[in-house]
Every structure is written in structure tokens, then in C-alpha cells.
mmCIF file of C-alpha atoms in Angstrom:
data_model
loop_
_atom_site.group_PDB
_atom_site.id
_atom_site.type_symbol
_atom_site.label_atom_id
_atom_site.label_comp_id
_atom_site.label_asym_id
_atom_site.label_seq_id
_atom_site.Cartn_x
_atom_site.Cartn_y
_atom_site.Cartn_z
ATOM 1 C CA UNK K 1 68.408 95.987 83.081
ATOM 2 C CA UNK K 2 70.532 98.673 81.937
ATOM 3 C CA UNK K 3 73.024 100.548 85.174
ATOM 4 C CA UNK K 4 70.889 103.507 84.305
ATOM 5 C CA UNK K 5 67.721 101.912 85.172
ATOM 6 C CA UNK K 6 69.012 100.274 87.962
ATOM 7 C CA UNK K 7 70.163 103.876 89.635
ATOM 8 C CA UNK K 8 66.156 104.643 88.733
ATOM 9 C CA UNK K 9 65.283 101.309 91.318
ATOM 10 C CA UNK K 10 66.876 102.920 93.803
ATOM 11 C CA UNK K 11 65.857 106.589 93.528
ATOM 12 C CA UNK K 12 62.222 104.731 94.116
ATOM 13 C CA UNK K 13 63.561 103.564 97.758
ATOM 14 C CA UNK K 14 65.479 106.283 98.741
ATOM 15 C CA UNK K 15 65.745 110.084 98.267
ATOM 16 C CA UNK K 16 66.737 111.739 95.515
ATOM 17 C CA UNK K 17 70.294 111.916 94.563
ATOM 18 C CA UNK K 18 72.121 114.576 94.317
ATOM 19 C CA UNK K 19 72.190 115.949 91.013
ATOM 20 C CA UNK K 20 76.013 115.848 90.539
ATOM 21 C CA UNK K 21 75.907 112.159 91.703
ATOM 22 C CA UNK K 22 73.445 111.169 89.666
ATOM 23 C CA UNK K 23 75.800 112.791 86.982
ATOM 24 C CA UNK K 24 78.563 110.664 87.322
ATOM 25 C CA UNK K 25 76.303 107.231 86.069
ATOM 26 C CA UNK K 26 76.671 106.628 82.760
ATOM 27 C CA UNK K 27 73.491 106.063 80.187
ATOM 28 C CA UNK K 28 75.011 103.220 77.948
ATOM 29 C CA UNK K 29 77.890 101.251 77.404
ATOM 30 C CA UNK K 30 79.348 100.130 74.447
ATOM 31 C CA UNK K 31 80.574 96.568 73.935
ATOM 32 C CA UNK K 32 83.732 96.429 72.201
ATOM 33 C CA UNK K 33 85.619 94.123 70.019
ATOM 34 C CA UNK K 34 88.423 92.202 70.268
ATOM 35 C CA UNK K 35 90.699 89.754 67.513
ATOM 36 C CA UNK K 36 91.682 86.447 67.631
ATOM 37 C CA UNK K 37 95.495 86.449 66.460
ATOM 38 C CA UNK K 38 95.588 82.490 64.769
ATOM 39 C CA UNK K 39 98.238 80.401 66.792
ATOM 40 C CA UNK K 40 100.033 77.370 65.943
ATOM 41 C CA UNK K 41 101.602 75.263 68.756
ATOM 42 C CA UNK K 42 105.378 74.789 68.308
ATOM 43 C CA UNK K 43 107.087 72.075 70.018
ATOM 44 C CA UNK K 44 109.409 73.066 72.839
ATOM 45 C CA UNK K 45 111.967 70.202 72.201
ATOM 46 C CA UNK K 46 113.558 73.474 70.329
ATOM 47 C CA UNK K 47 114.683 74.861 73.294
ATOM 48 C CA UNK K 48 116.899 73.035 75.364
ATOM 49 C CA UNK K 49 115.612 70.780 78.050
ATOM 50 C CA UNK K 50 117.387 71.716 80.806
ATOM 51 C CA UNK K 51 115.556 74.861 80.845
ATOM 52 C CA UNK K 52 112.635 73.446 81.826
ATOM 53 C CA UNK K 53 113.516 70.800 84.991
ATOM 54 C CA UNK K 54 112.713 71.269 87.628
ATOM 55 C CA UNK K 55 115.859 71.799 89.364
ATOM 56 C CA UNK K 56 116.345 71.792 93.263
ATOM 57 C CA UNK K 57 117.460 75.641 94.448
ATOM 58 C CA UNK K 58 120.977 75.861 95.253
ATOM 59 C CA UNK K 59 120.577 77.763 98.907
ATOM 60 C CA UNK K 60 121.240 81.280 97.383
ATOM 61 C CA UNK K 61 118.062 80.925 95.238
ATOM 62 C CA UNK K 62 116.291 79.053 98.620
ATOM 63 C CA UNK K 63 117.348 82.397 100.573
ATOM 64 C CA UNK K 64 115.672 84.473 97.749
ATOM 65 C CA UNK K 65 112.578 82.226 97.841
ATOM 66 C CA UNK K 66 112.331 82.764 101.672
ATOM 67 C CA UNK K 67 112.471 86.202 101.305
ATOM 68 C CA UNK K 68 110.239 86.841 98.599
ATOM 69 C CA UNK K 69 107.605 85.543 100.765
ATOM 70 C CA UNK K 70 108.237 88.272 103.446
ATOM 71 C CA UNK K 71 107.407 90.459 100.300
ATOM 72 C CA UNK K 72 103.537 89.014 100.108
ATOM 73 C CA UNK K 73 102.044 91.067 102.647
ATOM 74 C CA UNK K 74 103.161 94.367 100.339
ATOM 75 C CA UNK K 75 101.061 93.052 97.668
ATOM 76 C CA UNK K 76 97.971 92.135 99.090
ATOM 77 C CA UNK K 77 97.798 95.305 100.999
ATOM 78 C CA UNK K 78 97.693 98.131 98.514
ATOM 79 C CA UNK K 79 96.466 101.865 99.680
ATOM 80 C CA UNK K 80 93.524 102.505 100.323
ATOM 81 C CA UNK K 81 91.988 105.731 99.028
ATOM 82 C CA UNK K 82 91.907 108.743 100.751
ATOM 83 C CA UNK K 83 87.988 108.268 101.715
ATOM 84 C CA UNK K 84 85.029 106.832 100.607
ATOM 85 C CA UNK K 85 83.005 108.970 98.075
ATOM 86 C CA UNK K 86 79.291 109.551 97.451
ATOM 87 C CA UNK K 87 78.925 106.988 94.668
ATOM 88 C CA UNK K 88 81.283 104.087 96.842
ATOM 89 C CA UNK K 89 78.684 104.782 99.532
ATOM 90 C CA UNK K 90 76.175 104.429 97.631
ATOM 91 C CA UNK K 91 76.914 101.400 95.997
ATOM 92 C CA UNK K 92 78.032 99.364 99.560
ATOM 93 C CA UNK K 93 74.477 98.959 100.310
ATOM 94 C CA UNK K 94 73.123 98.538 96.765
ATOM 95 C CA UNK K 95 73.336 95.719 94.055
ATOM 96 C CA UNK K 96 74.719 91.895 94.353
ATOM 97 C CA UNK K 97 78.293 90.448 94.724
ATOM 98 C CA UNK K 98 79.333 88.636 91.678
ATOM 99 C CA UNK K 99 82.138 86.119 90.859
ATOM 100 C CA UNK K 100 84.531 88.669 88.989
ATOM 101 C CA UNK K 101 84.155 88.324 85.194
ATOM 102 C CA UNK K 102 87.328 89.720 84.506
ATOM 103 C CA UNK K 103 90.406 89.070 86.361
ATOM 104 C CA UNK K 104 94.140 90.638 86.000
ATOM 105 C CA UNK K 105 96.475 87.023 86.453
ATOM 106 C CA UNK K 106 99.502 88.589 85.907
ATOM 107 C CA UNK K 107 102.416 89.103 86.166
ATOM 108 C CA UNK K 108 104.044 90.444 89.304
ATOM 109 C CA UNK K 109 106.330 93.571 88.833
ATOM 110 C CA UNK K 110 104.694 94.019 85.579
ATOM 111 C CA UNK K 111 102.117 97.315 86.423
ATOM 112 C CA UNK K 112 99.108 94.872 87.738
ATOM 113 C CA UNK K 113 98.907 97.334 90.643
ATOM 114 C CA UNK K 114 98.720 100.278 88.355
ATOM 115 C CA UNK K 115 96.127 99.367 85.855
ATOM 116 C CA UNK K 116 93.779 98.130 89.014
ATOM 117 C CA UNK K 117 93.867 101.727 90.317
ATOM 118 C CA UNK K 118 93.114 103.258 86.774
ATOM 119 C CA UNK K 119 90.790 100.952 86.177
ATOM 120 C CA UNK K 120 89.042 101.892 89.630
ATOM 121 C CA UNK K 121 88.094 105.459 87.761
ATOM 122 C CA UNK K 122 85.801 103.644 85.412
ATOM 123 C CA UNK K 123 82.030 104.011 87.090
ATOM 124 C CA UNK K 124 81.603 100.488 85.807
ATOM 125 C CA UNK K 125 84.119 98.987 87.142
ATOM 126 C CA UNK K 126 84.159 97.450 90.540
ATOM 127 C CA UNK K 127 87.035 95.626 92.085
ATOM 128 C CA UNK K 128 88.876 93.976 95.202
ATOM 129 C CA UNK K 129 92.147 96.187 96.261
ATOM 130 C CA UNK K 130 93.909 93.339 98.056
ATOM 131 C CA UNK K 131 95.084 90.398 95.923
ATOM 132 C CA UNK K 132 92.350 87.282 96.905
ATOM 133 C CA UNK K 133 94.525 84.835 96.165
ATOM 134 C CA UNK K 134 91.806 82.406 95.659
ATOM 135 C CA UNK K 135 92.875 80.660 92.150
ATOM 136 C CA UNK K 136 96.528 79.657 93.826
ATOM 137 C CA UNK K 137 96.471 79.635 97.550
ATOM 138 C CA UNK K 138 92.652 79.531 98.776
ATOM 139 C CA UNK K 139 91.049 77.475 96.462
ATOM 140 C CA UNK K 140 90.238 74.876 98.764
ATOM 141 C CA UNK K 141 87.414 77.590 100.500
ATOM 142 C CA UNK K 142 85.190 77.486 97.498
ATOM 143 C CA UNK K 143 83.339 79.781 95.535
ATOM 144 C CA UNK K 144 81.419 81.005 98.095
ATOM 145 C CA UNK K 145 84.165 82.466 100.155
ATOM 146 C CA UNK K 146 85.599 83.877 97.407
ATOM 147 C CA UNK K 147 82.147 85.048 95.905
ATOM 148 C CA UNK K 148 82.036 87.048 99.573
ATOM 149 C CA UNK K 149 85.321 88.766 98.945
ATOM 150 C CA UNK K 150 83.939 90.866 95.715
ATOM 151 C CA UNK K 151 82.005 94.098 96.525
ATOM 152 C CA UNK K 152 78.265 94.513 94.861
ATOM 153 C CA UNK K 153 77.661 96.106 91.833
ATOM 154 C CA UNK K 154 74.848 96.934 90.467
ATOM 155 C CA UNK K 155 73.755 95.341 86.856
ATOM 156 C CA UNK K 156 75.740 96.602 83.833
ATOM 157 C CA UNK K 157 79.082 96.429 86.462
ATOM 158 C CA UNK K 158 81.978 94.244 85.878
ATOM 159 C CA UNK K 159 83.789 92.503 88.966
ATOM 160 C CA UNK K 160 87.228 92.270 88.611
ATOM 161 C CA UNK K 161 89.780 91.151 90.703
ATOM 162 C CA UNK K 162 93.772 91.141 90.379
ATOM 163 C CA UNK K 163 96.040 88.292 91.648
ATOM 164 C CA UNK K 164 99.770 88.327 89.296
ATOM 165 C CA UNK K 165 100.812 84.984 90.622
ATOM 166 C CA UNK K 166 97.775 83.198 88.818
ATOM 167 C CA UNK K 167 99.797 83.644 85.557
ATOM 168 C CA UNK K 168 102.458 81.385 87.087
ATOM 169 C CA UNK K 169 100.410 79.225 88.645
ATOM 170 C CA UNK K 170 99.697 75.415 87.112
ATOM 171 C CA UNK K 171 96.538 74.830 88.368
ATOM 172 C CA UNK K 172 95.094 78.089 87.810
ATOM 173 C CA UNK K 173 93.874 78.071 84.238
ATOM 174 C CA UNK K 174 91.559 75.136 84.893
ATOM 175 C CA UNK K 175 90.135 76.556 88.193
ATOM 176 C CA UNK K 176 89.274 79.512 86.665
ATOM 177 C CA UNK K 177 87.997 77.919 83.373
ATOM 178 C CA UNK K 178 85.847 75.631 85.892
ATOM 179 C CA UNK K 179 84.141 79.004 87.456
ATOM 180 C CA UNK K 180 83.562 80.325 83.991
ATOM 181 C CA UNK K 181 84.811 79.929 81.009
ATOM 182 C CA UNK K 182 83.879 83.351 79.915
ATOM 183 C CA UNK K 183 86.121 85.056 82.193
ATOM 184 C CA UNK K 184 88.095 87.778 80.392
ATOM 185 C CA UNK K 185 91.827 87.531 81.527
ATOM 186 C CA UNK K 186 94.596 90.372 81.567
ATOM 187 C CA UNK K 187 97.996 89.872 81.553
ATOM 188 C CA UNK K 188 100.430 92.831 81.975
ATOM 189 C CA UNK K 189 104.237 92.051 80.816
ATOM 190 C CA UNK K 190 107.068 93.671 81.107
ATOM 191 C CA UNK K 191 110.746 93.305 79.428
ATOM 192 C CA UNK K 192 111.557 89.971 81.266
ATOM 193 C CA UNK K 193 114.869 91.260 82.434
ATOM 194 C CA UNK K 194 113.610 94.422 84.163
ATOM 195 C CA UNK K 195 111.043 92.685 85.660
ATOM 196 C CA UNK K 196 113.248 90.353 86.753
ATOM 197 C CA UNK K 197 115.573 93.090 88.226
ATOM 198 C CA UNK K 198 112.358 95.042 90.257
ATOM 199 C CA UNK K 199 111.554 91.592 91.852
ATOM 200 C CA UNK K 200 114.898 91.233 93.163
ATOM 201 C CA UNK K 201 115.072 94.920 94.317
ATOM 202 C CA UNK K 202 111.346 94.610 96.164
ATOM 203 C CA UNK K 203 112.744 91.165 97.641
ATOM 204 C CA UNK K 204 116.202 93.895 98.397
ATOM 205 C CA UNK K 205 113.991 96.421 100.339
ATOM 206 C CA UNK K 206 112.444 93.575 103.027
ATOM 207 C CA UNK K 207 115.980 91.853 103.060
ATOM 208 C CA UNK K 208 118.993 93.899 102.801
ATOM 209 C CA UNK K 209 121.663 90.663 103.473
ATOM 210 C CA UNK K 210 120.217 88.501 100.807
ATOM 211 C CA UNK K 211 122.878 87.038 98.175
ATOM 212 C CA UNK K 212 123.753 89.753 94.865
ATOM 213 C CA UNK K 213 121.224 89.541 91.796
ATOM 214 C CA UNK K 214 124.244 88.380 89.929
ATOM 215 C CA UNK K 215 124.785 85.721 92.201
ATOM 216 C CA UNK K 216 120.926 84.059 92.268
ATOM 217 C CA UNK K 217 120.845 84.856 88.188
ATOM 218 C CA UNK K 218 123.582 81.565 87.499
ATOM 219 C CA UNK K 219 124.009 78.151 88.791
ATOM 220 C CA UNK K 220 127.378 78.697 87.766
ATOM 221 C CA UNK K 221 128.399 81.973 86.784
ATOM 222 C CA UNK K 222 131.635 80.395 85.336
ATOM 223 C CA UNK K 223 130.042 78.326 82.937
ATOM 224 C CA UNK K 224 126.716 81.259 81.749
ATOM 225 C CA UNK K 225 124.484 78.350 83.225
ATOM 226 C CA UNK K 226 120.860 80.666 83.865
ATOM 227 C CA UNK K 227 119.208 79.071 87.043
ATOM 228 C CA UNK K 228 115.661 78.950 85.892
ATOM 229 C CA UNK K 229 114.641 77.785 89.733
ATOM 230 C CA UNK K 230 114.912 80.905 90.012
ATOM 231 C CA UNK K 231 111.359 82.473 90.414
ATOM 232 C CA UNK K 232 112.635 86.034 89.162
ATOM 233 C CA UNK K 233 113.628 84.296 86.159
ATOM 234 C CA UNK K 234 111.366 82.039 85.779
ATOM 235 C CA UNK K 235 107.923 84.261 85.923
ATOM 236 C CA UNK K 236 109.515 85.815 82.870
ATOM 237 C CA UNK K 237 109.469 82.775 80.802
ATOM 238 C CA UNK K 238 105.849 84.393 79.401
ATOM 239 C CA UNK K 239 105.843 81.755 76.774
ATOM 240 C CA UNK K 240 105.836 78.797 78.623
ATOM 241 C CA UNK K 241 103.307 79.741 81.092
ATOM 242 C CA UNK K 242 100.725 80.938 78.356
ATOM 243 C CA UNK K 243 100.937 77.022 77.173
ATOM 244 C CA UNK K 244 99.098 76.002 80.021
ATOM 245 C CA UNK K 245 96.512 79.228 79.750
ATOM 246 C CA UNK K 246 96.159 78.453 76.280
ATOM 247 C CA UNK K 247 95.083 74.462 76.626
ATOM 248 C CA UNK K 248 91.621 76.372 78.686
ATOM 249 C CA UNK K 249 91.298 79.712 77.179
ATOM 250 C CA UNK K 250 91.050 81.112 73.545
ATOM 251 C CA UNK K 251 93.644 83.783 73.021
ATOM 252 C CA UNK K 252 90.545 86.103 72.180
ATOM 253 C CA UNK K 253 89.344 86.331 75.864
ATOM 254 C CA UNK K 254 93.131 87.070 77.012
ATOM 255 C CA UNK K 255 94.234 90.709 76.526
ATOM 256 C CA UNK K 256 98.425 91.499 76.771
ATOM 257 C CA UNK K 257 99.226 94.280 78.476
ATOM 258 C CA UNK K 258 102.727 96.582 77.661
ATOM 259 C CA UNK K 259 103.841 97.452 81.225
ATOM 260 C CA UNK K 260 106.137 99.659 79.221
ATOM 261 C CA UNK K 261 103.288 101.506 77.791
ATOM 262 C CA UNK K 262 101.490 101.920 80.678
ATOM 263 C CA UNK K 263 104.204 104.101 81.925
ATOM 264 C CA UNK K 264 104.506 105.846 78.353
ATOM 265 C CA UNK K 265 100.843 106.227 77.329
ATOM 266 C CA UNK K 266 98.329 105.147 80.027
ATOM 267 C CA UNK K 267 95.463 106.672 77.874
ATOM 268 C CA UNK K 268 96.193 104.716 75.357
ATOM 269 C CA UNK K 269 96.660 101.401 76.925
ATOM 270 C CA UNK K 270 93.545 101.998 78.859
ATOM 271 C CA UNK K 271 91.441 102.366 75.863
ATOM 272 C CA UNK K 272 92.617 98.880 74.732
ATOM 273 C CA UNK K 273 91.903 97.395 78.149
ATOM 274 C CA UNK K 274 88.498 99.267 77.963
ATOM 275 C CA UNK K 275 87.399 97.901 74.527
ATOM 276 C CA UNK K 276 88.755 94.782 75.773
ATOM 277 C CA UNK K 277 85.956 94.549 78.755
ATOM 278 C CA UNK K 278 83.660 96.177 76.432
ATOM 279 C CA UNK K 279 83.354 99.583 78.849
ATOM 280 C CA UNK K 280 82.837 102.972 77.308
ATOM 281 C CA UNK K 281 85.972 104.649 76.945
ATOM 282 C CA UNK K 282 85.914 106.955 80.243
ATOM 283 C CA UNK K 283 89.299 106.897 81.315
ATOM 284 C CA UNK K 284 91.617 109.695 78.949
ATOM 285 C CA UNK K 285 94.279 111.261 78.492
ATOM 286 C CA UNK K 286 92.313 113.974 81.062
ATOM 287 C CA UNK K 287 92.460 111.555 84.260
ATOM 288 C CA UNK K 288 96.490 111.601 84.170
ATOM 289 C CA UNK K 289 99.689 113.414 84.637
ATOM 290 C CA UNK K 290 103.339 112.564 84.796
ATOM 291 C CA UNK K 291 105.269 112.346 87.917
ATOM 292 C CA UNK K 292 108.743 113.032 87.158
ATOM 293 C CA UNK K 293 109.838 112.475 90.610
ATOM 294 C CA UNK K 294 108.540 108.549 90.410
ATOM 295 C CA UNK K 295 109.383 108.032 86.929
ATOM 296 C CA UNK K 296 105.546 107.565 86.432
ATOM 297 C CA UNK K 297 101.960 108.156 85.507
ATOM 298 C CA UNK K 298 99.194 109.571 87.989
ATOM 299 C CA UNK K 299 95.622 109.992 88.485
ATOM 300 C CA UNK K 300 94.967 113.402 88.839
ATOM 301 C CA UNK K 301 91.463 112.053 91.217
ATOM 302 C CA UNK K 302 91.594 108.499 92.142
ATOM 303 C CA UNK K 303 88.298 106.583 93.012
ATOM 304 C CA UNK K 304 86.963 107.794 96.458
ATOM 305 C CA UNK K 305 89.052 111.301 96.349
ATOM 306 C CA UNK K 306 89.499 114.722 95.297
ATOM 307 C CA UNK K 307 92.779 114.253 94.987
ATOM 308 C CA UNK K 308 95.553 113.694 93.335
ATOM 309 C CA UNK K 309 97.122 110.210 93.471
ATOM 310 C CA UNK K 310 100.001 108.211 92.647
ATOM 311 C CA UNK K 311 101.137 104.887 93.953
ATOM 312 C CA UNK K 312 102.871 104.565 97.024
ATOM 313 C CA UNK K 313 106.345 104.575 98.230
ATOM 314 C CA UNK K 314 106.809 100.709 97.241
ATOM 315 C CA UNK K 315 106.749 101.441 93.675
ATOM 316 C CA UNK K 316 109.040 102.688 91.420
ATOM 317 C CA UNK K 317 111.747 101.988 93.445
ATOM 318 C CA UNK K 318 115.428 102.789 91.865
ATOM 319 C CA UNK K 319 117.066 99.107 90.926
ATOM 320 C CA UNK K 320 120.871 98.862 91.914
ATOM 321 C CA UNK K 321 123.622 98.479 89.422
ATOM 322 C CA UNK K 322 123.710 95.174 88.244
ATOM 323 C CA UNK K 323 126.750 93.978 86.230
ATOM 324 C CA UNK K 324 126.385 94.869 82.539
ATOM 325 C CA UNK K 325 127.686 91.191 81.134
ATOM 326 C CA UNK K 326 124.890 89.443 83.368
ATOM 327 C CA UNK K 327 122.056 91.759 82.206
ATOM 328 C CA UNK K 328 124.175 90.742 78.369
ATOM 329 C CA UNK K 329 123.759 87.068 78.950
ATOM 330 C CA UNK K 330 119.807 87.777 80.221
ATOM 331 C CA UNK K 331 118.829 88.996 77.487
ATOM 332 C CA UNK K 332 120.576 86.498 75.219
ATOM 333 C CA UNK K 333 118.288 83.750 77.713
ATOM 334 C CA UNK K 334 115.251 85.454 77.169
ATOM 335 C CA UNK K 335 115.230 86.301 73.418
ATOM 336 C CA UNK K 336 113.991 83.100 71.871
ATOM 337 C CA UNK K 337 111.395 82.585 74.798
ATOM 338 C CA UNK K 338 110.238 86.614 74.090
ATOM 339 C CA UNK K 339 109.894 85.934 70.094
ATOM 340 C CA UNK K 340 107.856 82.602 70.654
ATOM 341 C CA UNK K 341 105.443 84.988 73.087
ATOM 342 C CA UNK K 342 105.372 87.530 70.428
ATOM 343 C CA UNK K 343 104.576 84.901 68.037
ATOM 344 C CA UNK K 344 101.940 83.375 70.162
ATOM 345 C CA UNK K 345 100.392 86.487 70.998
ATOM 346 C CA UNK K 346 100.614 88.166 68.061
ATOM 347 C CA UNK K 347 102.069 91.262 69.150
ATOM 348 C CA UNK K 348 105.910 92.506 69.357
ATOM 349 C CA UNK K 349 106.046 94.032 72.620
ATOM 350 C CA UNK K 350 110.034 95.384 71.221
ATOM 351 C CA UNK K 351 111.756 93.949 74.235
ATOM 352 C CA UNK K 352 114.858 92.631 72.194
#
């Protein structure tokens, strides 16, 4: 059954819509397509060993750790929008809750929160605003509870959810894979050194005393030693965490995000995320303006307002000068690790 015949169900029970309402559901969607890039494992005895121990955290990196997790409660309480509208109404009494079929796993400080709230536009697109967590810190609930946490849609909806530590998380692939393994996964990345600087400066905003950037980038800044204990480093290592995605999921269900280009040209990034879940291609250039007072893209009417919107005060924030020879020596780190993700994924996301 078709989301146009299910809004027929329901103008059987209740009465008739109003006609601008009724509007707003689309007649059909269109299933899109997507390409399997061809992949051939490389061994990682290339890269030196060292990067990969697991290394205990010197206490600078053990006061960053501690800190990031004051940092949690920012992410898994995003703002809500302005008020409910007609068709959210609607809905909250209507249809089924679903396990999600698509879910965005990463990575944090990469633009997760932004494509979730232009992906909320899309009439067939239903989703959680605060990160579940379920894959990496609930599992142990079960299905069920998470199952409870979606909101109903109706058929011809997709159920998404968005956690970004699930890309960095071991166990996740498999838990995932074990709930279905046709789940369509997103990841949005982001040049691994910028995203490495925004974590730190997010981490900088809830703890103003913590230890320099510079100092938490080395073990020993004498010697150029990178401390991959380091989580802000380490997330960025998108190579070696796709290894373990990979071993459960083919690279055709996994769609790579630009972070960059989601900033640049949201249209055009949404479209690919839209063919991606096979949607109809709602969201365009007309749902979006530039803020040049955030350094960022809009919605000129979120889901559930009028208005316009942008994302709150905790994005976007401005980074602090970090020494130029440490950002050097970052990207010298990260460019073999970036070229075997390009390779892997097919794409060159031009971060070198």
C-alpha cells in the first residue's frame, strides 16, 4: 500500500483534510539507484604498526576524554522545532513504529546534525531528533526498546535515525547487520584535520582549562610522534573503521557523505542522499539559503514551522588558532589513511 492510499485509510476514519494538507502527500516515489565501486582489501602491515595499538592515554589525552563526555548531552539534545505542524499531528496518532531502515552512523563533527534536519523536510522521511544510542551504549535493552524510540510512519515512510559514534564503534556493524542486513547506512566525512580541530573546540566550549590542541595532538611533540589514543584523531582514521563496516555490509548499501559539500551545495548533496534512500527528489535548491553570519546553509521552513531555520548556537563555532607546523604534520598523518578511504570508497573527497 502506496503513502497515498494510506492517507485515503484515514480520510475513511476521520474528517476530511484540509485541502492544503492533503497537498503536501506525495502520489509516488521513485526508487533510485545506487553503484557498487569494486574494492580490493589491502593489507595494513603498510602502515606502520604503532598506529594502530592501543596505547594507554597519557593524562592530557585522559583530561580530553573526560571532557568530551560532558559534551554528550549537546548531541543527543538537538532543537526542537518551533511547533508541531498539521501533517506531524497528524501522523503521531497514525501508522506503526518501525526499526529505522536507514541510519546516519557517522561521524561526529562531520554535518550528521545537518543532513538529519534537511532530511526532516522530506514528507517521507521520519526520524528520531535525539541520538538513540542504541547500536553502542544501549544495546543491551533490545529491539524492543529501541523499536519504541522511532515515531510511526505510515507505509511508503522510511525510519531513520542518526547516532555518529556508531561509525567508531567495534561492535556496531554486526549489531546492526543482526537487525537487518538491509539497512542503508550514511556516513558524512569531513577533512580529518578540521574535524579533528571542531571536536577539540566543542570539547573547548564545555571546558575552557583543558590542555592546548597542540598539546593532546603528540605523545611527544619533540619527536612528531601523532597520539592516535587520541579520539579526535582517531575518529578520523575513516579507513580503518570502514574495515570493520565492510566485513558486514556491501559498499552499495553505504552512501559517503562530503561534509564539505553540504556546506557548499546542500541541494546537491541531498539529491544524492535522496536517490540513495530511493525518495523522490523533494528537497532543492528552493528549501535553502546561505547564512553568512554562521558560515552556513539554512532551511528557509524547517519541518513543523513557518519559519526560517538554521542550527543552533553550538554549531559553527569559530576554531582557535592552532599552530601552523602541527596542522603541517596532521595532514602529513592523515594523507595515506585519506587515499586508502578514497580508494576504498571510490570517491576523492579532495582533502589533500
Amino acid at each position: 500500500m502506496g503513502i497515498a492510499h494510506g492517507w485515503r485509510v484515514q480520510l475513511l476514519q476521520r474528517k476530511p483534510l484540509p485541502q492544503t494538507l492533503a497537498a503536501r502527500c506525495p502520489t509516488s516515489c521513485c526508487v533510485g539507484s545506487t553503484q557498487t565501486v569494486g574494492w580490493s582489501p589491502m593489507s595494513w602491515q603498510a602502515f606502520p604498526r604503532l598506529l594502530f595499538q592501543t596505547v594507554p592515554a597519557t593524562p592530557l589525552a585522559a583530561a580530553q576524554e573526560k571532557a568530551e563526555g560532558a559534551t554528550s548531552q549537546e548531541e543527543q539534545s538537538p532543537e526542537a522545532p518551533d511547533s508541531p505542524s498539521p501533517i506531524s499531528s497528524f501522523f503521531s496518532g497514525s501508522g506503526s513504529k518501525q526499526l529505522p531502515q536507514a541510519i546516519i552512523i557517522g561521524v561526529k563533527k562531520g554535518g550528521t546534525r545537518a543532513l538529519l534536519e534537511f532530511l526532516r523536510v522530506h514528507p517521507d522521511v521520519r526520524a528520531v531528533g535525539a541520538e538513540p544510542h542504541f547500536f553502542d551504549r544501549s544495546y543491551d535493552k533490545g529491539l524492543a526498546w529501541y523499536r519504541d524510540l522511532m515515531p510511526r510512519t505510515l507505509d511508503g515512510q522510511i525510519t531513520m535515525e542518526k547516532t555518529p559514534s556508531y561509525f567508531v564503534t567495534r561492535e556496531a556493524p554486526a549489531r546492526i547487520s543482526a537487525m537487518s542486513k538491509d539497512t542503508k547506512l550514511i556516513v558524512v566525512v569531513r577533512d580529518p584535520v578540521t574535524r579533528a580541530i571542531s571536536d577539540y573546540t566543542q570539547t573547548l566550549s564545555k571546558r575552557p582549562d583543558i590542555p592546548t590542541f597542540e598539546s593532546l595532538t603528540f605523545k611527544n611533540r619533540s619527536t612528531g610522534l601523532i597520539d592516535t589514543s587520541w579520539s579526535a584523531i582517531q575518529i578520523g582514521i575513516y579507513a580503518k573503521h570502514l574495515e570493520h563496516w565492510l566485513r558486514h555490509f556491501p559498499l552499495s548499501q553505504m552512501l559517503f557523505v562530503s561534509g564539505e559539500r553540504l556546506i557548499s551545495d546542500p541541494a546537491g548533496e541531498l539529491g544524492r542522499v535522496q536517490d540513495f534512500l530511493g525518495l523522490k527528489r523533494i528537497i532543492t535548491d528552493k528549501h535553502f539559503y546561505f547564512n553568512k553570519t554562521k558560515g552556513f546553509p539554512c532551511l528557509k521552513k524547517a519541518e513543523g514551522s513557518s519559519k526560517p531555520h538554521c542550527l543552533g548556537k553550538t554549531k559553527g563555532r569559530t576554531h582557535p588558532d592552532i599552530d601552523p607546523e602541527v596542522v603541517r604534520r596532521l595532514r602529513e598523518f592523515y594523507r595515506p589513511f585519506n587515499r586508502k578511504f578514497y580508494q576504498m570508497t571510490g570517491h576523492d573527497f579532495g582533502w589533500d
